[in-house]
Amino acid sequence: QLSKSQPSPERVPSPEEQEWAGPEALCPGWLEDEAPDGEVPGDSGDPDCATHAYERLQSALCQEGLPPTLDCSAEPRTGFGPLDMTVCILGSPIPFLPVLLEGGTRCPGAMVLCLSPTWASRVPSETSPGAWSLLLSRGVSFKVGGHSALETFVPPRRANYVTGTFAPGDPEGGWVGELARDLDCPTGGSVPLAHRLEDTLVTRWVLAARANLPVPPTLAFVLGARGDLPAEPVAPGVRLVRLEDPQGQQSLVQDEVGAFLGGAAMEPYGQVGTGGVGGLGGTG
């Protein structure tokens, strides 16, 4: 069911409607704060950079030839119950834009983008003891034809599925991971999982030792103990060498590199040339 604030398919939105929502719509009340020490209000009133993320969304929509997001936040959406589908995307809109657009076409209004931790809250789950429910008070929803709208939800809308930008290096990864932690609904990832997937050594060891899948020949030097790996990992194609003091173990490194490059596992890569092999061994 569409709210009154949404344009009908037959009516073309006016230029005023098509203006993107400004900072006041993204973080209500932020312009009312006094700017201390000469700072602009946005520096203290919009700490989670919702405005910047919203501008990136508008730029991405423009590049795809899609209409800008309508600001429908003045008229809250109501009537959402526990059986209504809400797929929540947390954080940066760019990686998930194709998902949001396709989801908006197949399930209009069900895809909701959350650009700020102030747009959501965590409450104890009523169905799963020890877990949490994620409630959305604000979000950008997507409809057919790439149309999107900034909306507020009263009462807050419960998320049925949650994913987002969990990458450790992403500036939004902190609050995204916190909001998605220990939820009572399925999630598309987590910060610990993102850490593991970005660790090439762990990924190859899991694929080789646990899934019995072939991996590229790998020689890895590790400083000290690695709690996320067994003391003696047995993984075909993966050779792990633990170093206590790399400054005093140059000969060990050179011997390991030489044996690795001269081993049977590297025979298919022999066309690289012996010059490169000698150089690599010398830099160990």
PDB file of C-alpha atoms in Angstrom:
ATOM      1  CA  GLN A   1       0.000   0.000   0.000  1.00  0.00           C
ATOM      2  CA  LEU A   2       1.416   3.341  -1.066  1.00  0.00           C
ATOM      3  CA  SER A   3       1.262   6.369   1.171  1.00  0.00           C
ATOM      4  CA  LYS A   4      -0.124   9.704   0.046  1.00  0.00           C
ATOM      5  CA  SER A   5       3.380  11.094  -0.149  1.00  0.00           C
ATOM      6  CA  GLN A   6       4.357   8.783  -2.992  1.00  0.00           C
ATOM      7  CA  PRO A   7       3.750   9.896  -6.577  1.00  0.00           C
ATOM      8  CA  SER A   8       1.423   7.781  -8.657  1.00  0.00           C
ATOM      9  CA  PRO A   9       2.844   6.159 -11.782  1.00  0.00           C
ATOM     10  CA  GLU A  10       0.835   8.490 -13.987  1.00  0.00           C
ATOM     11  CA  ARG A  11       2.021  11.743 -12.399  1.00  0.00           C
ATOM     12  CA  VAL A  12       5.443  13.179 -13.124  1.00  0.00           C
ATOM     13  CA  PRO A  13       7.030  14.566  -9.917  1.00  0.00           C
ATOM     14  CA  SER A  14       7.502  18.306  -9.919  1.00  0.00           C
ATOM     15  CA  PRO A  15      11.003  19.818  -9.711  1.00  0.00           C
ATOM     16  CA  GLU A  16      10.326  20.760  -6.085  1.00  0.00           C
ATOM     17  CA  GLU A  17       9.528  17.130  -5.256  1.00  0.00           C
ATOM     18  CA  GLN A  18      12.631  15.916  -7.027  1.00  0.00           C
ATOM     19  CA  GLU A  19      15.020  18.030  -4.978  1.00  0.00           C
ATOM     20  CA  TRP A  20      17.072  15.757  -2.793  1.00  0.00           C
ATOM     21  CA  ALA A  21      16.516  15.826   0.925  1.00  0.00           C
ATOM     22  CA  GLY A  22      18.906  18.176   2.668  1.00  0.00           C
ATOM     23  CA  PRO A  23      20.728  17.664   5.973  1.00  0.00           C
ATOM     24  CA  GLU A  24      17.677  18.728   7.991  1.00  0.00           C
ATOM     25  CA  ALA A  25      15.675  15.844   6.547  1.00  0.00           C
ATOM     26  CA  LEU A  26      18.524  13.377   7.050  1.00  0.00           C
ATOM     27  CA  CYS A  27      19.262  14.343  10.666  1.00  0.00           C
ATOM     28  CA  PRO A  28      16.337  16.406  12.007  1.00  0.00           C
ATOM     29  CA  GLY A  29      17.380  19.199  14.344  1.00  0.00           C
ATOM     30  CA  TRP A  30      21.024  19.312  13.351  1.00  0.00           C
ATOM     31  CA  LEU A  31      20.755  22.895  12.082  1.00  0.00           C
ATOM     32  CA  GLU A  32      19.394  23.994  15.470  1.00  0.00           C
ATOM     33  CA  ASP A  33      22.656  23.223  17.239  1.00  0.00           C
ATOM     34  CA  GLU A  34      24.918  26.155  17.868  1.00  0.00           C
ATOM     35  CA  ALA A  35      28.299  25.790  16.252  1.00  0.00           C
ATOM     36  CA  PRO A  36      31.002  26.035  18.953  1.00  0.00           C
ATOM     37  CA  ASP A  37      34.375  27.617  18.266  1.00  0.00           C
ATOM     38  CA  GLY A  38      33.423  28.692  14.777  1.00  0.00           C
ATOM     39  CA  GLU A  39      32.653  25.207  13.500  1.00  0.00           C
ATOM     40  CA  VAL A  40      29.917  24.795  10.930  1.00  0.00           C
ATOM     41  CA  PRO A  41      26.781  23.092  12.315  1.00  0.00           C
ATOM     42  CA  GLY A  42      27.294  20.029  10.135  1.00  0.00           C
ATOM     43  CA  ASP A  43      30.591  19.166  11.824  1.00  0.00           C
ATOM     44  CA  SER A  44      28.950  18.433  15.169  1.00  0.00           C
ATOM     45  CA  GLY A  45      25.349  17.727  14.207  1.00  0.00           C
ATOM     46  CA  ASP A  46      25.979  15.107  11.563  1.00  0.00           C
ATOM     47  CA  PRO A  47      28.783  12.979  13.034  1.00  0.00           C
ATOM     48  CA  ASP A  48      27.916   9.834  11.104  1.00  0.00           C
ATOM     49  CA  CYS A  49      28.182  11.547   7.708  1.00  0.00           C
ATOM     50  CA  ALA A  50      24.641  10.664   6.651  1.00  0.00           C
ATOM     51  CA  THR A  51      24.618  13.714   4.397  1.00  0.00           C
ATOM     52  CA  HIS A  52      27.759  12.589   2.576  1.00  0.00           C
ATOM     53  CA  ALA A  53      26.380   9.060   2.109  1.00  0.00           C
ATOM     54  CA  TYR A  54      23.106  10.502   0.812  1.00  0.00           C
ATOM     55  CA  GLU A  55      24.950  12.659  -1.703  1.00  0.00           C
ATOM     56  CA  ARG A  56      26.868   9.597  -2.914  1.00  0.00           C
ATOM     57  CA  LEU A  57      23.559   7.821  -3.417  1.00  0.00           C
ATOM     58  CA  GLN A  58      22.208  10.726  -5.464  1.00  0.00           C
ATOM     59  CA  SER A  59      25.359  10.797  -7.575  1.00  0.00           C
ATOM     60  CA  ALA A  60      25.100   7.043  -8.231  1.00  0.00           C
ATOM     61  CA  LEU A  61      21.431   7.339  -9.187  1.00  0.00           C
ATOM     62  CA  CYS A  62      22.237  10.207 -11.545  1.00  0.00           C
ATOM     63  CA  GLN A  63      25.002   8.193 -13.232  1.00  0.00           C
ATOM     64  CA  GLU A  64      22.514   5.387 -13.820  1.00  0.00           C
ATOM     65  CA  GLY A  65      20.005   7.817 -15.339  1.00  0.00           C
ATOM     66  CA  LEU A  66      17.565   7.305 -12.463  1.00  0.00           C
ATOM     67  CA  PRO A  67      15.431   9.966 -10.721  1.00  0.00           C
ATOM     68  CA  PRO A  68      16.702  11.538  -7.492  1.00  0.00           C
ATOM     69  CA  THR A  69      15.342  10.418  -4.141  1.00  0.00           C
ATOM     70  CA  LEU A  70      12.120  12.092  -3.049  1.00  0.00           C
ATOM     71  CA  ASP A  71      11.925  13.520   0.462  1.00  0.00           C
ATOM     72  CA  CYS A  72       8.757  12.011   1.928  1.00  0.00           C
ATOM     73  CA  SER A  73       9.960  12.165   5.530  1.00  0.00           C
ATOM     74  CA  ALA A  74       7.474  14.866   6.589  1.00  0.00           C
ATOM     75  CA  GLU A  75       4.584  12.386   6.350  1.00  0.00           C
ATOM     76  CA  PRO A  76       5.525   9.244   8.326  1.00  0.00           C
ATOM     77  CA  ARG A  77       4.697   5.825   6.926  1.00  0.00           C
ATOM     78  CA  THR A  78       2.503   3.741   9.220  1.00  0.00           C
ATOM     79  CA  GLY A  79       0.886   0.337   9.313  1.00  0.00           C
ATOM     80  CA  PHE A  80       3.938  -1.929   9.190  1.00  0.00           C
ATOM     81  CA  GLY A  81       3.539  -5.142  11.139  1.00  0.00           C
ATOM     82  CA  PRO A  82       5.761  -8.111  11.992  1.00  0.00           C
ATOM     83  CA  LEU A  83       4.674  -9.956   8.838  1.00  0.00           C
ATOM     84  CA  ASP A  84       5.684  -7.137   6.463  1.00  0.00           C
ATOM     85  CA  MET A  85       8.937  -7.825   4.614  1.00  0.00           C
ATOM     86  CA  THR A  86      11.799  -5.402   5.315  1.00  0.00           C
ATOM     87  CA  VAL A  87      15.228  -6.054   3.838  1.00  0.00           C
ATOM     88  CA  CYS A  88      17.635  -3.589   5.435  1.00  0.00           C
ATOM     89  CA  ILE A  89      20.940  -2.518   3.871  1.00  0.00           C
ATOM     90  CA  LEU A  90      23.277  -0.784   6.348  1.00  0.00           C
ATOM     91  CA  GLY A  91      26.015   1.650   5.382  1.00  0.00           C
ATOM     92  CA  SER A  92      27.342   2.670   1.984  1.00  0.00           C
ATOM     93  CA  PRO A  93      24.744   2.483  -0.807  1.00  0.00           C
ATOM     94  CA  ILE A  94      27.233   2.008  -3.664  1.00  0.00           C
ATOM     95  CA  PRO A  95      28.125  -1.718  -3.284  1.00  0.00           C
ATOM     96  CA  PHE A  96      24.461  -2.683  -2.915  1.00  0.00           C
ATOM     97  CA  LEU A  97      22.860  -0.343  -5.444  1.00  0.00           C
ATOM     98  CA  PRO A  98      22.100  -3.155  -7.975  1.00  0.00           C
ATOM     99  CA  VAL A  99      20.493  -5.186  -5.167  1.00  0.00           C
ATOM    100  CA  LEU A 100      18.430  -2.213  -4.017  1.00  0.00           C
ATOM    101  CA  LEU A 101      17.227  -1.449  -7.541  1.00  0.00           C
ATOM    102  CA  GLU A 102      16.366  -5.060  -8.388  1.00  0.00           C
ATOM    103  CA  GLY A 103      14.708  -5.586  -5.008  1.00  0.00           C
ATOM    104  CA  GLY A 104      12.679  -2.420  -5.472  1.00  0.00           C
ATOM    105  CA  THR A 105      11.413  -3.795  -8.776  1.00  0.00           C
ATOM    106  CA  ARG A 106      10.511  -7.248  -7.476  1.00  0.00           C
ATOM    107  CA  CYS A 107       9.271  -6.201  -4.006  1.00  0.00           C
ATOM    108  CA  PRO A 108       8.450  -2.464  -4.110  1.00  0.00           C
ATOM    109  CA  GLY A 109       9.046  -0.777  -0.765  1.00  0.00           C
ATOM    110  CA  ALA A 110      10.619  -3.821   0.891  1.00  0.00           C
ATOM    111  CA  MET A 111      14.240  -2.723   0.316  1.00  0.00           C
ATOM    112  CA  VAL A 112      15.271  -0.070   2.860  1.00  0.00           C
ATOM    113  CA  LEU A 113      18.687   1.612   2.923  1.00  0.00           C
ATOM    114  CA  CYS A 114      19.912   2.831   6.345  1.00  0.00           C
ATOM    115  CA  LEU A 115      22.636   5.474   6.041  1.00  0.00           C
ATOM    116  CA  SER A 116      23.079   6.378   9.697  1.00  0.00           C
ATOM    117  CA  PRO A 117      23.105   4.639  13.099  1.00  0.00           C
ATOM    118  CA  THR A 118      20.633   7.291  14.271  1.00  0.00           C
ATOM    119  CA  TRP A 119      18.093   5.890  11.825  1.00  0.00           C
ATOM    120  CA  ALA A 120      17.864   2.536  13.623  1.00  0.00           C
ATOM    121  CA  SER A 121      17.674   1.111  17.134  1.00  0.00           C
ATOM    122  CA  ARG A 122      18.194  -2.264  18.776  1.00  0.00           C
ATOM    123  CA  VAL A 123      15.625  -3.676  21.203  1.00  0.00           C
ATOM    124  CA  PRO A 124      15.559  -7.041  23.011  1.00  0.00           C
ATOM    125  CA  SER A 125      13.959  -9.682  20.825  1.00  0.00           C
ATOM    126  CA  GLU A 126      10.484 -10.873  21.793  1.00  0.00           C
ATOM    127  CA  THR A 127      10.986 -14.242  20.075  1.00  0.00           C
ATOM    128  CA  SER A 128      14.668 -15.107  20.636  1.00  0.00           C
ATOM    129  CA  PRO A 129      16.019 -14.655  24.192  1.00  0.00           C
ATOM    130  CA  GLY A 130      19.446 -13.052  24.206  1.00  0.00           C
ATOM    131  CA  ALA A 131      19.062 -11.687  20.672  1.00  0.00           C
ATOM    132  CA  TRP A 132      18.033  -8.267  19.406  1.00  0.00           C
ATOM    133  CA  SER A 133      15.546  -6.867  16.918  1.00  0.00           C
ATOM    134  CA  LEU A 134      16.568  -4.055  14.581  1.00  0.00           C
ATOM    135  CA  LEU A 135      13.967  -1.305  14.238  1.00  0.00           C
ATOM    136  CA  LEU A 136      14.166   1.348  11.517  1.00  0.00           C
ATOM    137  CA  SER A 137      12.788   4.808  12.207  1.00  0.00           C
ATOM    138  CA  ARG A 138      14.088   6.230   8.924  1.00  0.00           C
ATOM    139  CA  GLY A 139      15.380   4.902   5.632  1.00  0.00           C
ATOM    140  CA  VAL A 140      15.515   5.192   1.860  1.00  0.00           C
ATOM    141  CA  SER A 141      13.072   2.760   0.261  1.00  0.00           C
ATOM    142  CA  PHE A 142      13.194   1.650  -3.366  1.00  0.00           C
ATOM    143  CA  LYS A 143      10.335   1.143  -5.818  1.00  0.00           C
ATOM    144  CA  VAL A 144       9.731   0.093  -9.405  1.00  0.00           C
ATOM    145  CA  GLY A 145      11.716   1.912 -12.082  1.00  0.00           C
ATOM    146  CA  GLY A 146      14.560   2.979  -9.804  1.00  0.00           C
ATOM    147  CA  HIS A 147      12.389   5.395  -7.817  1.00  0.00           C
ATOM    148  CA  SER A 148      13.425   5.933  -4.201  1.00  0.00           C
ATOM    149  CA  ALA A 149      12.108   7.900  -1.252  1.00  0.00           C
ATOM    150  CA  LEU A 150      13.476   9.090   2.083  1.00  0.00           C
ATOM    151  CA  GLU A 151      10.861   8.011   4.617  1.00  0.00           C
ATOM    152  CA  THR A 152      10.207   7.918   8.334  1.00  0.00           C
ATOM    153  CA  PHE A 153       8.404   4.996   9.957  1.00  0.00           C
ATOM    154  CA  VAL A 154       5.997   5.348  12.885  1.00  0.00           C
ATOM    155  CA  PRO A 155       6.125   3.050  14.727  1.00  0.00           C
ATOM    156  CA  PRO A 156       9.642   1.943  13.738  1.00  0.00           C
ATOM    157  CA  ARG A 157       9.780  -0.761  11.086  1.00  0.00           C
ATOM    158  CA  ARG A 158      11.249  -4.153  12.074  1.00  0.00           C
ATOM    159  CA  ALA A 159      13.969  -5.576   9.812  1.00  0.00           C
ATOM    160  CA  ASN A 160      13.493  -9.167   8.596  1.00  0.00           C
ATOM    161  CA  TYR A 161      16.897  -9.460   6.899  1.00  0.00           C
ATOM    162  CA  VAL A 162      20.009  -7.335   7.385  1.00  0.00           C
ATOM    163  CA  THR A 163      23.237  -6.924   5.456  1.00  0.00           C
ATOM    164  CA  GLY A 164      25.643  -4.086   4.749  1.00  0.00           C
ATOM    165  CA  THR A 165      29.220  -2.870   4.424  1.00  0.00           C
ATOM    166  CA  PHE A 166      31.058  -4.969   7.012  1.00  0.00           C
ATOM    167  CA  ALA A 167      34.504  -4.398   5.471  1.00  0.00           C
ATOM    168  CA  PRO A 168      37.040  -3.651   8.249  1.00  0.00           C
ATOM    169  CA  GLY A 169      38.580  -0.769   6.292  1.00  0.00           C
ATOM    170  CA  ASP A 170      35.260   0.904   5.557  1.00  0.00           C
ATOM    171  CA  PRO A 171      34.673   4.002   7.715  1.00  0.00           C
ATOM    172  CA  GLU A 172      31.096   2.846   8.285  1.00  0.00           C
ATOM    173  CA  GLY A 173      32.090  -0.682   9.267  1.00  0.00           C
ATOM    174  CA  GLY A 174      32.029   0.096  13.005  1.00  0.00           C
ATOM    175  CA  TRP A 175      28.414   1.136  13.422  1.00  0.00           C
ATOM    176  CA  VAL A 176      27.209  -1.289  10.749  1.00  0.00           C
ATOM    177  CA  GLY A 177      28.771  -4.220  12.563  1.00  0.00           C
ATOM    178  CA  GLU A 178      27.377  -3.079  15.893  1.00  0.00           C
ATOM    179  CA  LEU A 179      23.813  -2.702  14.604  1.00  0.00           C
ATOM    180  CA  ALA A 180      23.932  -6.121  12.926  1.00  0.00           C
ATOM    181  CA  ARG A 181      25.380  -7.972  15.939  1.00  0.00           C
ATOM    182  CA  ASP A 182      23.314 -10.780  17.539  1.00  0.00           C
ATOM    183  CA  LEU A 183      20.096 -10.054  15.661  1.00  0.00           C
ATOM    184  CA  ASP A 184      17.040 -12.319  15.674  1.00  0.00           C
ATOM    185  CA  CYS A 185      16.833 -12.196  11.875  1.00  0.00           C
ATOM    186  CA  PRO A 186      19.186 -13.562   9.175  1.00  0.00           C
ATOM    187  CA  THR A 187      22.181 -11.363   8.363  1.00  0.00           C
ATOM    188  CA  GLY A 188      24.352 -11.257   5.270  1.00  0.00           C
ATOM    189  CA  GLY A 189      27.670 -11.021   7.069  1.00  0.00           C
ATOM    190  CA  SER A 190      29.534  -9.680  10.065  1.00  0.00           C
ATOM    191  CA  VAL A 191      32.728  -7.807  10.867  1.00  0.00           C
ATOM    192  CA  PRO A 192      34.551 -10.971  12.112  1.00  0.00           C
ATOM    193  CA  LEU A 193      33.561 -12.787   8.917  1.00  0.00           C
ATOM    194  CA  ALA A 194      34.803  -9.877   6.801  1.00  0.00           C
ATOM    195  CA  HIS A 195      38.129  -9.984   8.678  1.00  0.00           C
ATOM    196  CA  ARG A 196      38.495 -13.672   7.894  1.00  0.00           C
ATOM    197  CA  LEU A 197      37.543 -13.351   4.239  1.00  0.00           C
ATOM    198  CA  GLU A 198      40.083 -10.565   3.746  1.00  0.00           C
ATOM    199  CA  ASP A 199      42.868 -12.685   5.289  1.00  0.00           C
ATOM    200  CA  THR A 200      44.315 -14.574   2.314  1.00  0.00           C
ATOM    201  CA  LEU A 201      46.114 -17.112   4.494  1.00  0.00           C
ATOM    202  CA  VAL A 202      43.032 -18.017   6.543  1.00  0.00           C
ATOM    203  CA  THR A 203      40.844 -18.184   3.437  1.00  0.00           C
ATOM    204  CA  ARG A 204      43.231 -20.518   1.605  1.00  0.00           C
ATOM    205  CA  TRP A 205      43.728 -22.706   4.674  1.00  0.00           C
ATOM    206  CA  VAL A 206      39.957 -23.102   5.176  1.00  0.00           C
ATOM    207  CA  LEU A 207      39.416 -23.919   1.499  1.00  0.00           C
ATOM    208  CA  ALA A 208      42.254 -26.460   1.428  1.00  0.00           C
ATOM    209  CA  ALA A 209      41.952 -28.078   4.870  1.00  0.00           C
ATOM    210  CA  ARG A 210      38.209 -27.900   5.511  1.00  0.00           C
ATOM    211  CA  ALA A 211      36.648 -27.908   2.042  1.00  0.00           C
ATOM    212  CA  ASN A 212      39.356 -29.982   0.301  1.00  0.00           C
ATOM    213  CA  LEU A 213      39.493 -27.487  -2.557  1.00  0.00           C
ATOM    214  CA  PRO A 214      42.673 -26.753  -4.520  1.00  0.00           C
ATOM    215  CA  VAL A 215      44.384 -23.431  -3.787  1.00  0.00           C
ATOM    216  CA  PRO A 216      47.403 -21.751  -5.399  1.00  0.00           C
ATOM    217  CA  PRO A 217      50.755 -22.895  -3.962  1.00  0.00           C
ATOM    218  CA  THR A 218      51.228 -20.761  -0.870  1.00  0.00           C
ATOM    219  CA  LEU A 219      54.224 -20.045   1.354  1.00  0.00           C
ATOM    220  CA  ALA A 220      53.352 -17.881   4.367  1.00  0.00           C
ATOM    221  CA  PHE A 221      55.604 -16.464   7.086  1.00  0.00           C
ATOM    222  CA  VAL A 222      53.798 -15.696  10.329  1.00  0.00           C
ATOM    223  CA  LEU A 223      55.156 -13.742  13.287  1.00  0.00           C
ATOM    224  CA  GLY A 224      54.469 -15.482  16.587  1.00  0.00           C
ATOM    225  CA  ALA A 225      51.286 -17.397  17.287  1.00  0.00           C
ATOM    226  CA  ARG A 226      48.138 -17.070  15.240  1.00  0.00           C
ATOM    227  CA  GLY A 227      45.098 -17.955  17.336  1.00  0.00           C
ATOM    228  CA  ASP A 228      42.909 -18.263  14.255  1.00  0.00           C
ATOM    229  CA  LEU A 229      45.090 -21.079  12.843  1.00  0.00           C
ATOM    230  CA  PRO A 230      45.960 -24.469  14.376  1.00  0.00           C
ATOM    231  CA  ALA A 231      49.483 -24.921  15.700  1.00  0.00           C
ATOM    232  CA  GLU A 232      50.270 -27.363  12.901  1.00  0.00           C
ATOM    233  CA  PRO A 233      47.925 -26.662   9.994  1.00  0.00           C
ATOM    234  CA  VAL A 234      47.658 -29.472   7.486  1.00  0.00           C
ATOM    235  CA  ALA A 235      46.408 -27.960   4.254  1.00  0.00           C
ATOM    236  CA  PRO A 236      47.441 -29.202   0.800  1.00  0.00           C
ATOM    237  CA  GLY A 237      49.260 -26.471  -1.063  1.00  0.00           C
ATOM    238  CA  VAL A 238      49.796 -24.244   1.998  1.00  0.00           C
ATOM    239  CA  ARG A 239      53.168 -24.068   3.748  1.00  0.00           C
ATOM    240  CA  LEU A 240      53.205 -22.070   7.000  1.00  0.00           C
ATOM    241  CA  VAL A 241      56.470 -20.986   8.648  1.00  0.00           C
ATOM    242  CA  ARG A 242      56.350 -19.359  12.060  1.00  0.00           C
ATOM    243  CA  LEU A 243      59.015 -16.760  12.859  1.00  0.00           C
ATOM    244  CA  GLU A 244      59.895 -15.587  16.359  1.00  0.00           C
ATOM    245  CA  ASP A 245      62.394 -12.921  15.264  1.00  0.00           C
ATOM    246  CA  PRO A 246      62.523 -12.199  11.513  1.00  0.00           C
ATOM    247  CA  GLN A 247      65.685 -10.103  11.912  1.00  0.00           C
ATOM    248  CA  GLY A 248      67.662 -13.142  13.054  1.00  0.00           C
ATOM    249  CA  GLN A 249      66.119 -15.721  10.756  1.00  0.00           C
ATOM    250  CA  GLN A 250      67.098 -14.459   7.297  1.00  0.00           C
ATOM    251  CA  SER A 251      68.768 -17.734   6.406  1.00  0.00           C
ATOM    252  CA  LEU A 252      65.647 -19.685   7.342  1.00  0.00           C
ATOM    253  CA  VAL A 253      63.509 -17.425   5.175  1.00  0.00           C
ATOM    254  CA  GLN A 254      65.889 -17.775   2.226  1.00  0.00           C
ATOM    255  CA  ASP A 255      65.997 -21.561   2.581  1.00  0.00           C
ATOM    256  CA  GLU A 256      62.204 -21.803   2.761  1.00  0.00           C
ATOM    257  CA  VAL A 257      61.711 -19.541  -0.247  1.00  0.00           C
ATOM    258  CA  GLY A 258      64.310 -21.465  -2.264  1.00  0.00           C
ATOM    259  CA  ALA A 259      62.755 -24.826  -1.395  1.00  0.00           C
ATOM    260  CA  PHE A 260      59.287 -23.528  -2.179  1.00  0.00           C
ATOM    261  CA  LEU A 261      60.195 -22.075  -5.576  1.00  0.00           C
ATOM    262  CA  GLY A 262      62.175 -25.183  -6.492  1.00  0.00           C
ATOM    263  CA  GLY A 263      59.512 -27.631  -5.339  1.00  0.00           C
ATOM    264  CA  ALA A 264      57.131 -29.687  -7.443  1.00  0.00           C
ATOM    265  CA  ALA A 265      54.196 -27.384  -6.648  1.00  0.00           C
ATOM    266  CA  MET A 266      55.852 -24.534  -8.551  1.00  0.00           C
ATOM    267  CA  GLU A 267      56.843 -26.539 -11.641  1.00  0.00           C
ATOM    268  CA  PRO A 268      53.792 -25.320 -13.640  1.00  0.00           C
ATOM    269  CA  TYR A 269      55.024 -21.767 -13.038  1.00  0.00           C
ATOM    270  CA  GLY A 270      58.578 -22.446 -14.296  1.00  0.00           C
ATOM    271  CA  GLN A 271      58.203 -20.009 -17.194  1.00  0.00           C
ATOM    272  CA  VAL A 272      58.576 -17.146 -14.704  1.00  0.00           C
ATOM    273  CA  GLY A 273      62.354 -17.531 -15.052  1.00  0.00           C
ATOM    274  CA  THR A 274      65.243 -18.210 -12.732  1.00  0.00           C
ATOM    275  CA  GLY A 275      66.161 -14.533 -12.532  1.00  0.00           C
ATOM    276  CA  GLY A 276      62.970 -13.731 -10.682  1.00  0.00           C
ATOM    277  CA  VAL A 277      63.419 -16.762  -8.435  1.00  0.00           C
ATOM    278  CA  GLY A 278      66.885 -15.664  -7.354  1.00  0.00           C
ATOM    279  CA  GLY A 279      65.694 -12.139  -6.679  1.00  0.00           C
ATOM    280  CA  LEU A 280      62.806 -13.329  -4.557  1.00  0.00           C
ATOM    281  CA  GLY A 281      65.034 -15.652  -2.560  1.00  0.00           C
ATOM    282  CA  GLY A 282      67.489 -12.852  -1.874  1.00  0.00           C
ATOM    283  CA  THR A 283      64.844 -10.487  -0.499  1.00  0.00           C
ATOM    284  CA  GLY A 284      63.545 -12.969   2.075  1.00  0.00           C
TER     285      GLY A 284
END
